[in-house]
Coordinates of C-alpha atoms and ligand atoms in Angstrom, one line a residue:
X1343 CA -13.9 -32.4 16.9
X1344 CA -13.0 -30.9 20.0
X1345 CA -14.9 -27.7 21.5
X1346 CA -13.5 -25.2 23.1
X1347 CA -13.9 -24.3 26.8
X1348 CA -14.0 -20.8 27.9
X1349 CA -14.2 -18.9 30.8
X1350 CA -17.1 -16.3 31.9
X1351 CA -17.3 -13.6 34.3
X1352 CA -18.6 -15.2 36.8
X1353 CA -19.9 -12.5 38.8
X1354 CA -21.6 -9.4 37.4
X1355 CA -24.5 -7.2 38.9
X1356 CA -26.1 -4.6 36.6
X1357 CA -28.6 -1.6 37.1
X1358 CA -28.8 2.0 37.3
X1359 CA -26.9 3.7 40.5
X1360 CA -25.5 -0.3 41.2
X1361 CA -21.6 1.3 41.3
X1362 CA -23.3 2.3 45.0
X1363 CA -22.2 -1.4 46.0
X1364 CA -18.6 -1.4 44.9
X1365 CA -17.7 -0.9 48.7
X1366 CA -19.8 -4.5 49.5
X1367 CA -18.6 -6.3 46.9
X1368 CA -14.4 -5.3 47.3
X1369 CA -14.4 -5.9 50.8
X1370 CA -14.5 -9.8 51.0
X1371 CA -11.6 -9.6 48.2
X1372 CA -9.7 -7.7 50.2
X1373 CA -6.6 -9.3 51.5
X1374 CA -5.6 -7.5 54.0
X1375 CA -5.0 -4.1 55.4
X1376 CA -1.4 -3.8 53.2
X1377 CA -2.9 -5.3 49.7
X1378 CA -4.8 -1.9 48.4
X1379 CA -7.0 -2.0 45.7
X1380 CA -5.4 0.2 42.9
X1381 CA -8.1 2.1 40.7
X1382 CA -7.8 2.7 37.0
X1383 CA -9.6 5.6 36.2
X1384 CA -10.3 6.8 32.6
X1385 CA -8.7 10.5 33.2
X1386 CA -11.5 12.0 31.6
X1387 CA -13.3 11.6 35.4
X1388 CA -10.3 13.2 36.7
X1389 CA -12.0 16.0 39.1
X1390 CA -15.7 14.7 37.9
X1391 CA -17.5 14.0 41.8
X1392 CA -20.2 11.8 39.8
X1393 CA -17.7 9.2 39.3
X1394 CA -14.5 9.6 41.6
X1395 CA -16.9 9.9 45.1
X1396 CA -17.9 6.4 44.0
X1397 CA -14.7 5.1 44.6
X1398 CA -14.1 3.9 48.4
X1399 CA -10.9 4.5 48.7
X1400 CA -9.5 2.8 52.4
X1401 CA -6.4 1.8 54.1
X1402 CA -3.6 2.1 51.2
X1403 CA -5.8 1.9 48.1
X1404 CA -5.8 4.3 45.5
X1405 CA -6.5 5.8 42.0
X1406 CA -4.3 6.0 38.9
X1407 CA -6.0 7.9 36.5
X1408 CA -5.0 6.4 32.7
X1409 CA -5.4 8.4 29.5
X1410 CA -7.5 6.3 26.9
X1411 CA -6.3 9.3 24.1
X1412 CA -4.4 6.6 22.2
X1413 CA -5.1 2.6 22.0
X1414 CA -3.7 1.0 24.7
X1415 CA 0.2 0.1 24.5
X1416 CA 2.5 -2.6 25.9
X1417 CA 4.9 -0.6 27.0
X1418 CA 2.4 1.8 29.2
X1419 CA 1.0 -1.7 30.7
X1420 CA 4.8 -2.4 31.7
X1421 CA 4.9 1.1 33.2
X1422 CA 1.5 0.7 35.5
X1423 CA 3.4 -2.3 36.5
X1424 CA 6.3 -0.9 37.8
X1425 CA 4.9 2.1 39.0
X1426 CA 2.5 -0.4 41.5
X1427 CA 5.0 -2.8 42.4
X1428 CA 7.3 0.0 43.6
X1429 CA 4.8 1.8 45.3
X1430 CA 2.7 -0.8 47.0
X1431 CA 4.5 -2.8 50.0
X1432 CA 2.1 -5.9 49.1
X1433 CA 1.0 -7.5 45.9
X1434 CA -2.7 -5.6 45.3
X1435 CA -5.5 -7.1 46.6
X1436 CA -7.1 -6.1 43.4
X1437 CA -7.4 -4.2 40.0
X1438 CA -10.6 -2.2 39.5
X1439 CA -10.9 -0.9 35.6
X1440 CA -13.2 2.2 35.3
X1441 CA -13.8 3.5 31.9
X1442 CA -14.3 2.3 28.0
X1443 CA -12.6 -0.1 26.2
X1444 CA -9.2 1.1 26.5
X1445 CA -8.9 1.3 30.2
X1446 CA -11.0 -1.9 30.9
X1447 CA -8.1 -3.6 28.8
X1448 CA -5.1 -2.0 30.7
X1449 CA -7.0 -3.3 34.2
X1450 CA -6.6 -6.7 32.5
X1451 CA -3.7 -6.7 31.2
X1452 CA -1.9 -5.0 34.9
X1453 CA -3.9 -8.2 36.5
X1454 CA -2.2 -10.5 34.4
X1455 CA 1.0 -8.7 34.5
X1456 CA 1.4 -8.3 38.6
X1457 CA 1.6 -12.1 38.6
X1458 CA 3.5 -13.3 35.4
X1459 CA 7.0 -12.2 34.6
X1460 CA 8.7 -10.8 32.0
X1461 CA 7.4 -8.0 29.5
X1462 CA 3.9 -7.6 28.2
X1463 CA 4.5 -8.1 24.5
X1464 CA 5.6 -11.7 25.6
X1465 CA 1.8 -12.8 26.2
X1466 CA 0.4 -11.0 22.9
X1467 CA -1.2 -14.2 21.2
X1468 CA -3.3 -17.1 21.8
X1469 CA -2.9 -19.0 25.6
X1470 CA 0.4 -17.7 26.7
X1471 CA -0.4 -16.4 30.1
X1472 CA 1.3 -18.9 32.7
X1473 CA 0.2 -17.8 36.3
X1474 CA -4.0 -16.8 37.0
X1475 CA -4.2 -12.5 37.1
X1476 CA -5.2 -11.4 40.3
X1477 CA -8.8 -10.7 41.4
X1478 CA -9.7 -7.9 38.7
X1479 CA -12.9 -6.4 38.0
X1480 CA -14.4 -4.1 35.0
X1481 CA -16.7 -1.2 35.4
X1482 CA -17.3 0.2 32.1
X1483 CA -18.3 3.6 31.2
X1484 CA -19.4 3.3 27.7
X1485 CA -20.8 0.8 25.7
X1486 CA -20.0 -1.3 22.4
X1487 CA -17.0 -2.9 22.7
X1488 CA -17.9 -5.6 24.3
X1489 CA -14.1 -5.9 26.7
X1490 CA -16.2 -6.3 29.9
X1491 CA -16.9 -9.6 28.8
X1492 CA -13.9 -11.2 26.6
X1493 CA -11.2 -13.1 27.3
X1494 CA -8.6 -10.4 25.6
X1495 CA -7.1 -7.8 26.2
X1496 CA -6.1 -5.8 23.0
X1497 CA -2.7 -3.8 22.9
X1498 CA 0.3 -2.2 20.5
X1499 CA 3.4 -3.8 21.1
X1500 CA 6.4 -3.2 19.1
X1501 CA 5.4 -5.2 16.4
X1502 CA 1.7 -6.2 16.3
X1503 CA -1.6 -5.0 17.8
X1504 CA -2.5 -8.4 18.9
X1505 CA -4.4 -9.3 22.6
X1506 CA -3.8 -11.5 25.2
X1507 CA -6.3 -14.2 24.6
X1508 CA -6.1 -16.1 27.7
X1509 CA -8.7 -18.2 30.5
X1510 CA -6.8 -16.0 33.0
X1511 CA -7.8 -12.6 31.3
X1512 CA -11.4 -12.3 31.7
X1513 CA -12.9 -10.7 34.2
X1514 CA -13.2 -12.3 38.1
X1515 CA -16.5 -9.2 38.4
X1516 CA -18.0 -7.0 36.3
X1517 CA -20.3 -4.1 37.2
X1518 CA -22.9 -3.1 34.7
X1519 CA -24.1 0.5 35.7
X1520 CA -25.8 2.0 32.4
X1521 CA -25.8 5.5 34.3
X1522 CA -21.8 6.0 33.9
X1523 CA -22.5 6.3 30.5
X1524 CA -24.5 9.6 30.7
X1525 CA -21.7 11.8 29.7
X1526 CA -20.3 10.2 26.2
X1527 CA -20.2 12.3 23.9
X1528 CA -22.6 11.9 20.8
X1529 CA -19.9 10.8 18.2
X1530 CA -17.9 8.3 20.7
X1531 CA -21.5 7.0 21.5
X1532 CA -21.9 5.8 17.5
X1533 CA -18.6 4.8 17.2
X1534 CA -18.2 2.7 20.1
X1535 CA -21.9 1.3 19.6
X1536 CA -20.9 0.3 16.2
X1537 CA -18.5 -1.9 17.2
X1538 CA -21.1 -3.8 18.9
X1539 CA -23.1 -4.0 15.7
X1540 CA -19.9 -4.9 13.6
X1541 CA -18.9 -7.7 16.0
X1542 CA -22.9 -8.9 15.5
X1543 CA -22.4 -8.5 12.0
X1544 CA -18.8 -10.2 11.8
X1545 CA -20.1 -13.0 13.9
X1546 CA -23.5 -13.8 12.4
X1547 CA -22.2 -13.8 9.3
X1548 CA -19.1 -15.8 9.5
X1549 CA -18.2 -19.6 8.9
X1550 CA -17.4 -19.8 12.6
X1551 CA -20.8 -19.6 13.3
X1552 CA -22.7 -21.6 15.7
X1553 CA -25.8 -21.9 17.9
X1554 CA -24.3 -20.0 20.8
X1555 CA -22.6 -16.9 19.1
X1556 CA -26.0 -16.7 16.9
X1557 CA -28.4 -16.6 20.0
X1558 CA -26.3 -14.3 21.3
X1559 CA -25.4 -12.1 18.2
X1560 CA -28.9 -11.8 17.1
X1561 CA -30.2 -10.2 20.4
X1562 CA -27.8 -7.4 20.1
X1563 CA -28.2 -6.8 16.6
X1564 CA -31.7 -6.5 17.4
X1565 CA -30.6 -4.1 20.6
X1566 CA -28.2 -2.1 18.2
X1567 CA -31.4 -1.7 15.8
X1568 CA -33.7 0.0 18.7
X1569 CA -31.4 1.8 19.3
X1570 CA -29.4 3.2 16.2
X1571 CA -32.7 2.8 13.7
X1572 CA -35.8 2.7 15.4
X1573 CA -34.3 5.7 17.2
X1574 CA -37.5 6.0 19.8
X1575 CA -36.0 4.7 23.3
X1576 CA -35.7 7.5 26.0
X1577 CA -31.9 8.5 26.9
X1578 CA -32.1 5.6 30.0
X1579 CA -33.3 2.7 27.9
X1580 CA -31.3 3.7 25.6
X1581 CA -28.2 3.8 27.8
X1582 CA -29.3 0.5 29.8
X1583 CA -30.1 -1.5 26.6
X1584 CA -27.0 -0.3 24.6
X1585 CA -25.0 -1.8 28.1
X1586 CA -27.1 -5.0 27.3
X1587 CA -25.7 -5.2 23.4
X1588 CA -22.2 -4.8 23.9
X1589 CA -22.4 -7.7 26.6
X1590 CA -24.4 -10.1 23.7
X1591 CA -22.2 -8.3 21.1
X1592 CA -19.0 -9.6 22.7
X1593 CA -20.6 -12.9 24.1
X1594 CA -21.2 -13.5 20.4
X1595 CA -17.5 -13.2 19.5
X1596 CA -16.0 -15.3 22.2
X1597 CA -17.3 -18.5 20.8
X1598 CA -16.6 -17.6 17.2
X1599 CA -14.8 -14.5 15.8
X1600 CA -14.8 -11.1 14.2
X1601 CA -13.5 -10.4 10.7
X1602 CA -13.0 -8.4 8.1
X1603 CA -13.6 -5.0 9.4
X1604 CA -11.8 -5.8 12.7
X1605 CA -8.7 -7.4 10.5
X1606 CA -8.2 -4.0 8.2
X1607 CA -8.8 -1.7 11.2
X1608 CA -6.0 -3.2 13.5
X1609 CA -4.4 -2.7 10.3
X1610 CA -4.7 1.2 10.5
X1611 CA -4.8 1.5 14.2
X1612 CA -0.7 0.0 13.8
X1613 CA 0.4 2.2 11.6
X1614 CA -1.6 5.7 11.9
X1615 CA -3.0 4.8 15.4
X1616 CA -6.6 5.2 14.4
X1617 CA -8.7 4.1 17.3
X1618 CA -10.8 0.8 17.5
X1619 CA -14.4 2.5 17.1
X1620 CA -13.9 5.0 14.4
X1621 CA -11.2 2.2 12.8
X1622 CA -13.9 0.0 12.4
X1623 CA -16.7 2.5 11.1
X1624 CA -13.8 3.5 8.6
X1625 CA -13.1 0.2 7.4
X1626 CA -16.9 -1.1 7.6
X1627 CA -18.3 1.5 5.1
X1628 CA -16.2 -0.1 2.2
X1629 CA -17.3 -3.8 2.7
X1630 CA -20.3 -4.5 1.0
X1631 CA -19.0 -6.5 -0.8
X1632 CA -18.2 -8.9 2.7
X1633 CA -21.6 -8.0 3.9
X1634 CA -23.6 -6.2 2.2
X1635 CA -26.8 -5.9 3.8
X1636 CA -25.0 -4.7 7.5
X1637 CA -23.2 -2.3 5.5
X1638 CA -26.4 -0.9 4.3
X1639 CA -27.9 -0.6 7.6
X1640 CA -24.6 1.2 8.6
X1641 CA -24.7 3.8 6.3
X1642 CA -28.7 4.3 7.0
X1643 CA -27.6 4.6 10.8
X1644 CA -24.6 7.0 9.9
X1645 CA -26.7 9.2 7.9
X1646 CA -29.6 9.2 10.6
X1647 CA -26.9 10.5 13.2
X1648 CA -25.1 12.8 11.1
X1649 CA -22.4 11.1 11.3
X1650 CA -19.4 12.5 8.7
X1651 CA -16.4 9.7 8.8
X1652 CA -12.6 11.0 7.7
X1653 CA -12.1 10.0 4.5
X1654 CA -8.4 10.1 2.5
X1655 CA -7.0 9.0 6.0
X1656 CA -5.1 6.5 3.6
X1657 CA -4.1 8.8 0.8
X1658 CA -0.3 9.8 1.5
X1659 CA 0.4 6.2 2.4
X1660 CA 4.1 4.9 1.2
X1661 CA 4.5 1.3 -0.3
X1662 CA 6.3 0.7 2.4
X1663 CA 3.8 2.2 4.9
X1664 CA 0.6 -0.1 3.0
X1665 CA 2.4 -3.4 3.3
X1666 CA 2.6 -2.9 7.3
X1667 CA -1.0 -2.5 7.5
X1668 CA -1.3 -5.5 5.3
X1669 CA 1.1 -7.4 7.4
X1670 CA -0.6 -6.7 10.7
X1671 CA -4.3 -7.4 9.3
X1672 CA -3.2 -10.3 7.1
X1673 CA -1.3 -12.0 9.8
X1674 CA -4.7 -12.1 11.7
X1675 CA -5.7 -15.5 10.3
X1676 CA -8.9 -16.7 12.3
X1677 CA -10.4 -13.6 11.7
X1678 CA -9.9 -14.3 8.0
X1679 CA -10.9 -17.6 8.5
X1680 CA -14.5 -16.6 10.2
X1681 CA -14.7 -14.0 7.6
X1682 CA -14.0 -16.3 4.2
X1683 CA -13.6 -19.5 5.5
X1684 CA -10.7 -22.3 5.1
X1685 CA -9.7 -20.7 1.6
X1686 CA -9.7 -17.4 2.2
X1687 CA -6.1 -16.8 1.4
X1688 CA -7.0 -17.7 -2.5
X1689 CA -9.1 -14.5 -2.3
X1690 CA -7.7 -12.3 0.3
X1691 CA -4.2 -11.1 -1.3
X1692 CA -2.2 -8.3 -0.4
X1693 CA -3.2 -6.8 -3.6
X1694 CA -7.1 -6.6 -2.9
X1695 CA -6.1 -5.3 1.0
X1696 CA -4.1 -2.3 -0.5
X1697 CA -6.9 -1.5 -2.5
X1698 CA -9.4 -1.4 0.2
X1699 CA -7.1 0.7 1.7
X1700 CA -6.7 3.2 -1.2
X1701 CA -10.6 4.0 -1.0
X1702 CA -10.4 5.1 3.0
Ligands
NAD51 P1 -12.2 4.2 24.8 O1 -12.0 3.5 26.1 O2 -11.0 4.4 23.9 O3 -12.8 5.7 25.1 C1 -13.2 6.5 24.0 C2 -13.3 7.9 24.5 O4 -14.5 8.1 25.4 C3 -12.2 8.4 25.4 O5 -11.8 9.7 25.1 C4 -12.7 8.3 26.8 O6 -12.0 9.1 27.7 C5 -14.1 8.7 26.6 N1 -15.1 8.2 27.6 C6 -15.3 6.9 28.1 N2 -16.3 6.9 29.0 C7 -16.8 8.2 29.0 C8 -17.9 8.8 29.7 N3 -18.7 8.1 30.5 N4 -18.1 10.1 29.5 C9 -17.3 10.8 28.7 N5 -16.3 10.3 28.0 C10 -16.1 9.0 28.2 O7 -13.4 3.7 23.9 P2 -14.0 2.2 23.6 O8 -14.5 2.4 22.2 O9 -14.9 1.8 24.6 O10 -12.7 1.3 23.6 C11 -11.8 1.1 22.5 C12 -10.8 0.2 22.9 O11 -11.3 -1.1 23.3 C13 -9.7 -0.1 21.9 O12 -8.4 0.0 22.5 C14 -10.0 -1.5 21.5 O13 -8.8 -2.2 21.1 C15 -10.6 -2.1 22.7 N6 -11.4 -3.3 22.5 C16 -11.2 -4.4 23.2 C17 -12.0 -5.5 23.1 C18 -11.8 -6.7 24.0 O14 -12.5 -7.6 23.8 N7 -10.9 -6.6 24.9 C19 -13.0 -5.5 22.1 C20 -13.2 -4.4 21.3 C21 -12.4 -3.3 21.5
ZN52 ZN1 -14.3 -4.5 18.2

């Protein structure tokens, strides 16, 4: 048996109003007066003082504001890339991410991309990064997804949503300021949250399983519950423990997997472009079968927030247009694997996908 040896972030400070030290904790990184630190900026805080006078901005470093309106994409990783190499005289002293998800995975994937040639799509896959990313570092301004502490980065390329799973991807600092999440709205709060709880539920109850991911993956299901059931937190424990799930949440997953939900909703995020939260809710309220007692929970949460999914978001589908969603979630063995263990492709045919898919 041999065990796997992962990377953490090895630095990360947390607390309310802690984004007050980004100043202290870039300097020392800083290269020298020509390497800038480049800023990507969720563009919702485009104009918004609370977040962008944060930001110290000296010498030559600046902002790029990034839309997070669709799933992040290959090709706009390769255009960020371009875009800093010909305007920047010096490789960047660093990449600071500011945002959800989405933007957290473009800082990483610009990181790795500033130092490794070629196109993006050419690292999509398990350990393909050659050359370390420069110094990057995640500031995330919702919680759930748990990208602040992986070692992915998830993107479209031309032919699969697949991430860069490499040592090199994870973040070099992380700063964990529960306060940047004031503004999210109430329906991207529960979808992004719920991907937390589906990566507990994924994890804890997959063949993968193991000490580590359960210690993990049972504090934030028991943070997720507080907070989605018990429903009796103020806004700021809410917001500061909700910080604290998606970090066990994706803790949890490193050192096993996710599964089924994840596997059918990079399914429709390829073809229709559905994004990663409300993919997952989509795909996750037709699994009891996989898991039935977190899909109960689910639907308890749901109803307590009012919560009213799309439905028929399937229902004009093509043959044609079904088998690419199979392809792209089928191809996504280890997930599988977690999910149903070493046999899982005597039960998991394309047949039984495309009827999942019929019911969303
Ligand atoms: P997101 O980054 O897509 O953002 C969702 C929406 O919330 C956007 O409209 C964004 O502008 C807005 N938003 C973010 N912060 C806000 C704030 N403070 N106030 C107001 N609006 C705010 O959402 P997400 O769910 O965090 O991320 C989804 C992405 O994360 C997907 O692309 C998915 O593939 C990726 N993901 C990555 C990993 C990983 O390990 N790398 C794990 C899970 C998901
Ligand atoms: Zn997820």
């Amino acid at each position: 048996m041999s065990y796997k040896n992962f990377p953490m972030v090895p630095r990360v400070i947390f607390g309310r109003g802690c984004i007050n030290q980004l100043n202290e904790i870039l300097s020392p990184n800083r290269m020298n007066v020509k390497a800038p630190f480049i800023f990507l900026v969720d563009d919702v805080f485009k104009g918004k003082s609370s977040i962008t006078s944060k930001i110290p901005l000296s010498y030559n470093d600046k902002i790029i504001y990034v839309s997070a309106k669709e799933e992040p994409k290959t090709s706009q990783v390769d255009e960020l890339v371009e875009q800093i190499i010909l305007t920047t005289n010096e490789r960047p002293s660093g990449i600071i991410g500011i945002g959800g998800g989405s933007v957290l995975d473009i800082a990483k994937a610009v990181s790795i991309m500033l130092t490794n040639e070629g196109n993006t799509s050419d690292y999509q896959g398990w350990d393909l990064v050659k050359n370390p990313a420069i110094y990057h570092v995640g500031i995330p301004t919702i919680s759930g997804t748990g990208a602040e502490v992986s070692r992915t980065t998830v993107l479209t390329g031309p032919k699969l949503k697949l991430g860069i799973n490499s040592d090199f991807t994870t973040f070099d600092q992380v700063i964990l300021d529960p306060e940047l999440t004031k503004n999210v709205p109430n329906t991207q709060w529960f979808y992004t949250g719920m991907d937390c709880y589906i990566h507990c539920i994924e994890s804890l109850n997959g063949t993968y399983l193991n000490t580590f991911s359960q210690s993990y993956g049972e504090k934030a299901l028991d943070l997720c519950k507080e907070i989605y059931v018990e429903n009796t937190l103020s806004k700021s424990d809410a917001q500061d423990k909700l910080m604290m799930a998606s970090w066990h949440g994706g803790m949890s997953t490193a050192y096993s997997q996710v599964g089924v939900a994840h596997a059918m909703s990079y399914g429709l995020s390829f073809l229709l472009g559905t994004k990663h939260g409300i993919g997952n809710c989509i795909v996750f309220n037709h699994l009891e079968e996989f898991y039935p007692e977190g899909v109960k929970l689910f639907k308890q949460m749901k109803k307590l927030h009012n919560i009213e999914l799309p439905h028929g978001i399937c229902a004009n589908l093509s043959d044609d247009e079904f088998d690419v969603m199979i392809d792209v979630a089928i191809g996504l063995e280890p997930l599988w694997e977690n999910a149903v263990g070493k046999d899982w492709r005597k039960s998991i045919t394309r047949k039984k996908l495309k009827n999942l898919y019929q019911k969303m």
